[in-house]
Short mmCIF file of C-alpha atoms and ligand atoms in Angstrom, two decimals:
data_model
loop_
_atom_site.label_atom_id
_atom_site.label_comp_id
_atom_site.label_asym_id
_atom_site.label_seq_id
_atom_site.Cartn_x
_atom_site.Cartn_y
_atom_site.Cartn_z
CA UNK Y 18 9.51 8.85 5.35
CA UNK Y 19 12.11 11.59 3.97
CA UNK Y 20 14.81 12.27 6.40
CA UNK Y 21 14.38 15.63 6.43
CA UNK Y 22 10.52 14.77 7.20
CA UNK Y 23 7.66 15.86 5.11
CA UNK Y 24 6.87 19.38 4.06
CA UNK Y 25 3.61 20.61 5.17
CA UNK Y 26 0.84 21.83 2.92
CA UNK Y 27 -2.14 24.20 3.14
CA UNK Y 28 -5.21 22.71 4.93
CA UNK Y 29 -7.29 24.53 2.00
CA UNK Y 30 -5.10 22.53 -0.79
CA UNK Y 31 -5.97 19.04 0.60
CA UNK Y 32 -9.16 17.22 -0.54
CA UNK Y 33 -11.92 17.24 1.84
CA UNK Y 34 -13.77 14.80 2.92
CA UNK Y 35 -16.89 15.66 0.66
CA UNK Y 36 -14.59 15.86 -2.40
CA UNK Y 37 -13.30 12.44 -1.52
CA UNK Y 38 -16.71 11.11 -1.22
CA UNK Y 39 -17.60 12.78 -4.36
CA UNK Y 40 -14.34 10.91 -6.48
CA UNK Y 41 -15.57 7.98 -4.90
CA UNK Y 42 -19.12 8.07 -5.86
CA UNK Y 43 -18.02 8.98 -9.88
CA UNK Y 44 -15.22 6.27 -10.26
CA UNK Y 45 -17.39 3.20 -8.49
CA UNK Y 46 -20.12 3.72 -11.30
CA UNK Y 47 -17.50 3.80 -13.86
CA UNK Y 48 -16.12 0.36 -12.87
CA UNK Y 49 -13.37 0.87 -9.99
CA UNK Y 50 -14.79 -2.00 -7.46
CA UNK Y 51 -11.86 -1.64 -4.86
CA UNK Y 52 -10.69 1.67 -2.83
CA UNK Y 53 -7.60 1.47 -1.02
CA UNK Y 54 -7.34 4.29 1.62
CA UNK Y 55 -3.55 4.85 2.50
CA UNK Y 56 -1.60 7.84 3.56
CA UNK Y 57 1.01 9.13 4.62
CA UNK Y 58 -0.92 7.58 7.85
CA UNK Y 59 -4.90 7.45 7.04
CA UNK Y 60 -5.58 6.81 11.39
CA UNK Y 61 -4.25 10.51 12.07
CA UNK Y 62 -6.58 12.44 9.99
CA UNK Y 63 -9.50 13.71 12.37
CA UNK Y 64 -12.82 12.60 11.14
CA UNK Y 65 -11.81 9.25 9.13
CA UNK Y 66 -14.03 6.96 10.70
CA UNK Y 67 -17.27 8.45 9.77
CA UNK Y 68 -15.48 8.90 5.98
CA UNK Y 69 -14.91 5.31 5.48
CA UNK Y 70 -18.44 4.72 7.15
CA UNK Y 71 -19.91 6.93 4.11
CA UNK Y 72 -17.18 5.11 1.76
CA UNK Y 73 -18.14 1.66 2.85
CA UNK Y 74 -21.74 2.58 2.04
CA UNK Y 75 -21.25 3.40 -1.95
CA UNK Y 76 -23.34 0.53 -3.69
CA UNK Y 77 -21.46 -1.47 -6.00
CA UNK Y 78 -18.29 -0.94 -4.00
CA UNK Y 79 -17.20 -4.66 -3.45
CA UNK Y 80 -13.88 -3.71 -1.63
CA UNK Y 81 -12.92 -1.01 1.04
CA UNK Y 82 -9.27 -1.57 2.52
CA UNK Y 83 -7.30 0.39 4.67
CA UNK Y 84 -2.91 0.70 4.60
CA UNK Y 85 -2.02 1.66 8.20
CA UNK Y 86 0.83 1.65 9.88
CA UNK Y 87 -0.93 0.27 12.93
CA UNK Y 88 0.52 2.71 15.58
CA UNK Y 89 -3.22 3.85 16.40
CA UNK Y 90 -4.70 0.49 15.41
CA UNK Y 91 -5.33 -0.74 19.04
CA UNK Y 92 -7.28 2.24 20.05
CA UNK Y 93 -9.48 2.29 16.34
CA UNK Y 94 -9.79 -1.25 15.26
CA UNK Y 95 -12.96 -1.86 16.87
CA UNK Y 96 -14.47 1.50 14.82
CA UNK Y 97 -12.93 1.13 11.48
CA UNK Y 98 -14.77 -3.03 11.44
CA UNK Y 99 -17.91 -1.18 12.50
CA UNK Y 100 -17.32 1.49 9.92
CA UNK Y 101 -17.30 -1.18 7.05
CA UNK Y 102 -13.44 -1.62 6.54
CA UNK Y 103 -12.93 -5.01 5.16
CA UNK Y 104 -9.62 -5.36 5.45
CA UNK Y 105 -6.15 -3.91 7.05
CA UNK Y 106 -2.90 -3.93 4.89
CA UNK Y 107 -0.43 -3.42 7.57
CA UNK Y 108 3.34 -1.35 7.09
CA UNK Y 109 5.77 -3.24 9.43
CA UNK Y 110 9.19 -3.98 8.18
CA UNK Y 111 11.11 -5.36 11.42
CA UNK Y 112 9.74 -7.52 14.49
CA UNK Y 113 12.71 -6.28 16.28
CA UNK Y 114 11.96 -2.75 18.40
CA UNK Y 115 15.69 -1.40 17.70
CA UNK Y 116 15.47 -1.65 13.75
CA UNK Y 117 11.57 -1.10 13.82
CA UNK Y 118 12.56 2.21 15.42
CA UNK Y 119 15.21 3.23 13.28
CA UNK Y 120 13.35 2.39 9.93
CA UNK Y 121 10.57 4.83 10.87
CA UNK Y 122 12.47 7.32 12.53
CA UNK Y 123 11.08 6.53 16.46
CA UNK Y 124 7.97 4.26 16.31
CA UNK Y 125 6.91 1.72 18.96
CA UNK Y 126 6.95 -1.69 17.91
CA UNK Y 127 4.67 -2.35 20.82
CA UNK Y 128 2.17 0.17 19.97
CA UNK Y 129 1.90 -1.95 16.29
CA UNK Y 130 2.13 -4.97 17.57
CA UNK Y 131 -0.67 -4.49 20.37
CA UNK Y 132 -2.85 -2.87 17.22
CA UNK Y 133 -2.23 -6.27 14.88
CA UNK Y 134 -3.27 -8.21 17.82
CA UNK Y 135 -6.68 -5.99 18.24
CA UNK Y 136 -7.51 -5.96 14.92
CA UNK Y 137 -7.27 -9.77 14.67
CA UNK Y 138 -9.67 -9.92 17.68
CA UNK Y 139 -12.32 -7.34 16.19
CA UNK Y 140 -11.97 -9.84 12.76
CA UNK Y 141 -10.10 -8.33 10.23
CA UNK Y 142 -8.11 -10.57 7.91
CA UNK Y 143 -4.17 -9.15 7.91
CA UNK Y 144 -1.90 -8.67 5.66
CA UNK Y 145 1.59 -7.32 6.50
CA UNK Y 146 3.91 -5.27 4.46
CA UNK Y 147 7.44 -5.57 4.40
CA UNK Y 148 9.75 -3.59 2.25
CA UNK Y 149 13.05 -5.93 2.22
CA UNK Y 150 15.90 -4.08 2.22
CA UNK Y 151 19.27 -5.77 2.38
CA UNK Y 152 20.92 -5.22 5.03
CA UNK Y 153 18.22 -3.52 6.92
CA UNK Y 154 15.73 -6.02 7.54
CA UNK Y 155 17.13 -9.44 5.21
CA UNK Y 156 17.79 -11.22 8.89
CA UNK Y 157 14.34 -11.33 9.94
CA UNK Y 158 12.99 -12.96 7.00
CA UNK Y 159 12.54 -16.28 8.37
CA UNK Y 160 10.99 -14.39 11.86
CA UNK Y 161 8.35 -12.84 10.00
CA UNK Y 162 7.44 -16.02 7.95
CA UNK Y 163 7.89 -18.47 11.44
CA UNK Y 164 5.02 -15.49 12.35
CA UNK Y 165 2.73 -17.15 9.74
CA UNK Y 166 2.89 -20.85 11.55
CA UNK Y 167 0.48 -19.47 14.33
CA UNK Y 168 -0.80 -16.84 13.16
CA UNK Y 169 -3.58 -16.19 10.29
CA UNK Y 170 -1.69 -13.57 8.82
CA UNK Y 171 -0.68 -13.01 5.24
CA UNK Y 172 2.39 -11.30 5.37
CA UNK Y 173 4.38 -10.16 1.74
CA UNK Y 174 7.97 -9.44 1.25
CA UNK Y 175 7.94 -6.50 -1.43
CA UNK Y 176 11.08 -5.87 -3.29
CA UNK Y 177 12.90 -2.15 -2.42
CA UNK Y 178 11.86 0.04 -5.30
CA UNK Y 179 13.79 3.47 -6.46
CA UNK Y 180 11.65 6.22 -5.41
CA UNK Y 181 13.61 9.32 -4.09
CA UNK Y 182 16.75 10.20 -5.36
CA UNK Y 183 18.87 6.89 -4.22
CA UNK Y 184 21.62 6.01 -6.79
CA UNK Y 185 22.62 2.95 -4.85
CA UNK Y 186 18.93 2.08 -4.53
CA UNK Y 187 20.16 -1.52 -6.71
CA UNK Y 188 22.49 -2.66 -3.87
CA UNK Y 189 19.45 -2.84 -1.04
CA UNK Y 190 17.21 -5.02 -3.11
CA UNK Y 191 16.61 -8.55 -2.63
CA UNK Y 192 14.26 -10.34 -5.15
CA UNK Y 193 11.64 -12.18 -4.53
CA UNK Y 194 13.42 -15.21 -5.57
CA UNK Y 195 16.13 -14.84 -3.04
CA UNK Y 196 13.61 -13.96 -0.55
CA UNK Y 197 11.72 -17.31 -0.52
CA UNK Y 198 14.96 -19.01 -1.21
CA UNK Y 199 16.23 -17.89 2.14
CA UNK Y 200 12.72 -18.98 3.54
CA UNK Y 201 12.70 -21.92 1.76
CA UNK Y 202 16.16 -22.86 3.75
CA UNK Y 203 14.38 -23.23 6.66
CA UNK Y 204 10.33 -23.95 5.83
CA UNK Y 205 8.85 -25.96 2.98
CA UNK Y 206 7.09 -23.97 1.17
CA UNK Y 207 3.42 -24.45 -1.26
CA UNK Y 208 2.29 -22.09 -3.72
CA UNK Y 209 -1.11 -21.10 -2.51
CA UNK Y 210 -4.09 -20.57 -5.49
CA UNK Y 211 -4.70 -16.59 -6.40
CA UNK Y 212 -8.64 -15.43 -5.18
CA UNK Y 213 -10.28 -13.75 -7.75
CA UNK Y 214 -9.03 -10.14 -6.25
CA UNK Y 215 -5.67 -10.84 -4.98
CA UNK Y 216 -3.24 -8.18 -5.40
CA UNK Y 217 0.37 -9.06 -7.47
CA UNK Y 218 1.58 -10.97 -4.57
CA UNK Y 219 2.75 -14.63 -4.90
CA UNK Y 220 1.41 -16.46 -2.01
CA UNK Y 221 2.82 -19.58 -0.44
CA UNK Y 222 2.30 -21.40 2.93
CA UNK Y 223 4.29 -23.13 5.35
CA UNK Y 224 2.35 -26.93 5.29
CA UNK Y 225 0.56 -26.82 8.49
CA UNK Y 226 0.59 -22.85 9.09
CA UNK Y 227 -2.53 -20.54 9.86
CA UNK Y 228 -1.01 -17.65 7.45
CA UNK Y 229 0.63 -17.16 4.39
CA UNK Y 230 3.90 -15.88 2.96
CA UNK Y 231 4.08 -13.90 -0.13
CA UNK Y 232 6.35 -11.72 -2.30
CA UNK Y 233 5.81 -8.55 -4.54
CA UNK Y 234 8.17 -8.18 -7.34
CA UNK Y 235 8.19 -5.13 -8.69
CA UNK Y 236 11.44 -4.86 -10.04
CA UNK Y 237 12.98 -8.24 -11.10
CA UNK Y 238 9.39 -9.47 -12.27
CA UNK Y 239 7.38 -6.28 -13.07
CA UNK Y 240 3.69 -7.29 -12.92
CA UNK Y 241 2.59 -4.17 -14.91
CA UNK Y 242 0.37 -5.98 -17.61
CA UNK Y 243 -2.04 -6.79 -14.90
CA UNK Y 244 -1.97 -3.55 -13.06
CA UNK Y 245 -4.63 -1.69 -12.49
CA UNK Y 246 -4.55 0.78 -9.97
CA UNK Y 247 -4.48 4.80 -10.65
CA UNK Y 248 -3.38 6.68 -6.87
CA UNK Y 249 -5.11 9.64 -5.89
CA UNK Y 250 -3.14 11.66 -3.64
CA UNK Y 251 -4.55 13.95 -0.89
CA UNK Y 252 -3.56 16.60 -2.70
CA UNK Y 253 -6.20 15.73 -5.72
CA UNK Y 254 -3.18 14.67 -8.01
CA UNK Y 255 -3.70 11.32 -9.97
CA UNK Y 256 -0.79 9.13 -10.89
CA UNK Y 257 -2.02 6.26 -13.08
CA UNK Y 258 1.64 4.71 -12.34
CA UNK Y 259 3.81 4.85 -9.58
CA UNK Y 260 6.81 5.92 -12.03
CA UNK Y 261 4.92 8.10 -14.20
CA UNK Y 262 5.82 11.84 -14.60
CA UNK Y 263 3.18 13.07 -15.41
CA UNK Y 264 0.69 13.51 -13.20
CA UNK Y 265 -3.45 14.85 -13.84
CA UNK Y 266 -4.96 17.20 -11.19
CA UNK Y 267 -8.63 16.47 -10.36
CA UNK Y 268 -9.15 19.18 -8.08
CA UNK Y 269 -10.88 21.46 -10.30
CA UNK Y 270 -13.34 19.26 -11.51
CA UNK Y 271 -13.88 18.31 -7.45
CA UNK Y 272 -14.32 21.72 -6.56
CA UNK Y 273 -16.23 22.85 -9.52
CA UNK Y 274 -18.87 19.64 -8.59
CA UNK Y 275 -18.35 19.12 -12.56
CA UNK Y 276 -19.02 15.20 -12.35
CA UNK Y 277 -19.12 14.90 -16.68
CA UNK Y 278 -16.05 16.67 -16.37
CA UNK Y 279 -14.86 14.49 -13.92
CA UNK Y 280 -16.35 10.85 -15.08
CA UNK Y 281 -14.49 12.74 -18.75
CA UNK Y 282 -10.52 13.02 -17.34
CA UNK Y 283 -10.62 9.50 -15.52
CA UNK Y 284 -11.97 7.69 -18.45
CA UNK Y 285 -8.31 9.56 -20.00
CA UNK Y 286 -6.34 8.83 -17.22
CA UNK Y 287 -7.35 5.05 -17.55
CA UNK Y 288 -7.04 5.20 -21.19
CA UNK Y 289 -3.45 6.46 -20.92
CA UNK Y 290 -2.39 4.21 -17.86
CA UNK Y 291 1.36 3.07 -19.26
CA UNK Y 292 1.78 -0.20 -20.22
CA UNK Y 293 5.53 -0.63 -18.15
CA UNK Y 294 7.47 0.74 -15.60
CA UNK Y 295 11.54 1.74 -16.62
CA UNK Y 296 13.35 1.45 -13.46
CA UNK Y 297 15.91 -0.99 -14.15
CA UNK Y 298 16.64 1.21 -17.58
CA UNK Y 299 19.51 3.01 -17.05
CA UNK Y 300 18.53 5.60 -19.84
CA UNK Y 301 15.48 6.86 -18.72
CA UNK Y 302 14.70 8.57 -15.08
CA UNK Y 303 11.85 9.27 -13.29
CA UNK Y 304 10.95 12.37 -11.00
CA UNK Y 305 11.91 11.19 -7.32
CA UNK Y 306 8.55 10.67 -5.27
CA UNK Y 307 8.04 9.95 -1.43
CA UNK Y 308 5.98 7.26 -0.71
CA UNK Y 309 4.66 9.07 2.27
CA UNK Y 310 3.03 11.45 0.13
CA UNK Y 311 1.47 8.42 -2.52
CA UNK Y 312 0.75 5.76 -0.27
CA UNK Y 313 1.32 1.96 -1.17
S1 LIG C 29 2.07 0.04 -14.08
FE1 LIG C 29 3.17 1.42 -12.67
S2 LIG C 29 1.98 1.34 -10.78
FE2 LIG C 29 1.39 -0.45 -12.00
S3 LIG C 29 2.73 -2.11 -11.37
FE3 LIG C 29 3.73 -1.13 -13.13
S4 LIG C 29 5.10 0.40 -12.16
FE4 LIG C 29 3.63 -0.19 -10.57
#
């Protein structure tokens, strides 16, 4: 979340939920099996259960996930299993209430924590996000791994990525390497065998634990070659990489109803999906993006 918070955009210029439906029912067809609904925060957006009801609904849709950041979890968990959600990918990047607080600018650990704990009861599988950031959050690497010994949880370390304008963004990284080395200080750790769709993570478990720990390397082991997500933002603009410029506006075709149109310009934007991130290129830039606005 920007500092300055987010600025705020014309109700008429965001998708609705038909047009979302609509996107949904023309990419499944064409061979996209997995939908990832994210945010900004996907829970605060009125209507979303019966959405992901229709969502979960699409035939040939074999996955339907949902990245929260669990602060309404407790309250929805029950509705979003009943509305076909398979599974929760959860934002939390500090177990301790004074640093969870400052990283997000004033939320309630307890309010997350209490919606983990529901959402475990109603069945979901979890999986945990957490951005490590050196000093912000590097001390509680072996707290949120020690979380995995009791708990079924699948919680992955993702390495700090450049986004906004942050020249020093180099200095808060910590790679993946040095993340399970630190682990690895403490708890033994076994690589755990890929599923058939597991995202880039590298999974490992503690002998003996209920969960697993994993981390997301991004930057000092880009797993671009196997990528293949394209984002959709709520504002109808596709990125078909996180650090691509250019960016392809569906909203026209979504509005229009034009579905050849439509099935037409994501056949391109697959096409044209870049083979590689730059970031650690000192010549070349990207435009700065917030992740609020693209989701995970
Ligand atoms: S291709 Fe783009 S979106 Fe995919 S992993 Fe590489 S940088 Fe990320």
């Amino acid at each position: 979340m920007p500092e300055d918070g987010v600025s705020k955009v014309c109700h008429h210029d965001i998708l609705s939920y038909e047009e979302l439906l609509l996107l949904a029912r023309t990419v499944v067809p064409l061979g996209i099996e997995k939908i990832r609904v994210t945010g900004g925060e996907p829970l605060v957006r009125s209507g979303i259960v019966p959405f992901l009801t229709e969502l979960s609904q699409i035939p040939q849709l074999r996955q339907l996930v949902l990245t929260t950041n669990a602060s309404l979890l407790e309250g929805m968990a029950a509705d979003l299993w009943d509305a076909g959600v398979q599974r929760l990918n959860i934002s939390l990047d500090s177990l301790c209430p004074e640093n969870f607080s400052s990283i997000t600018r004033g939320g309630e650990l307890s309010k997350v924590l209490a919606g983990i704990g529901r959402a475990e009861e109603v069945g979901f599988p979890i999986k945990i996000n957490v951005v490590a950031m050196r000093g912000v959050n590097d001390h509680e690497f072996l707290d949120f791994a020690a979380l995995t010994i009791n708990k079924p949880y699948s919680i992955r370390f993702i390495e700090y990525m450049p986004t906004q304008k942050d020249t020093s963004w180099e200095s808060r990284v910590i790679s993946g390497e040095d993340i399970l080395a630190r682990i690895v200080e403490k708890y033994p750790l076994q690589p755990v065998v890929r599923g058939e769709m597991a995202g880039p993570s590298r999974d490992f478990k503690i002998p003996g634990a209920l969960g697993t720990v994993g981390v997301i390397t991004p930057v000092s082991g880009h797993f671009c070659q196997d990528c293949n997500r394209i984002r959709v933002t709520s504002l109808g603009m596709v990125k078909n990489c996180l650090f691509a410029d250019t960016e392809f506006d569906l909203k026209p075709y979504l509005r229009a109803g034009d579905v050849p149109a439509l099935q037409e310009i994501l056949n391109k934007i697959v096409t044209e999906k870049p083979g590689k991130h730059l970031i650690s290129n000192k010549e070349t830039s990207h435009q700065p993006f917030s992740m609020s606005k693209v989701g995970g």
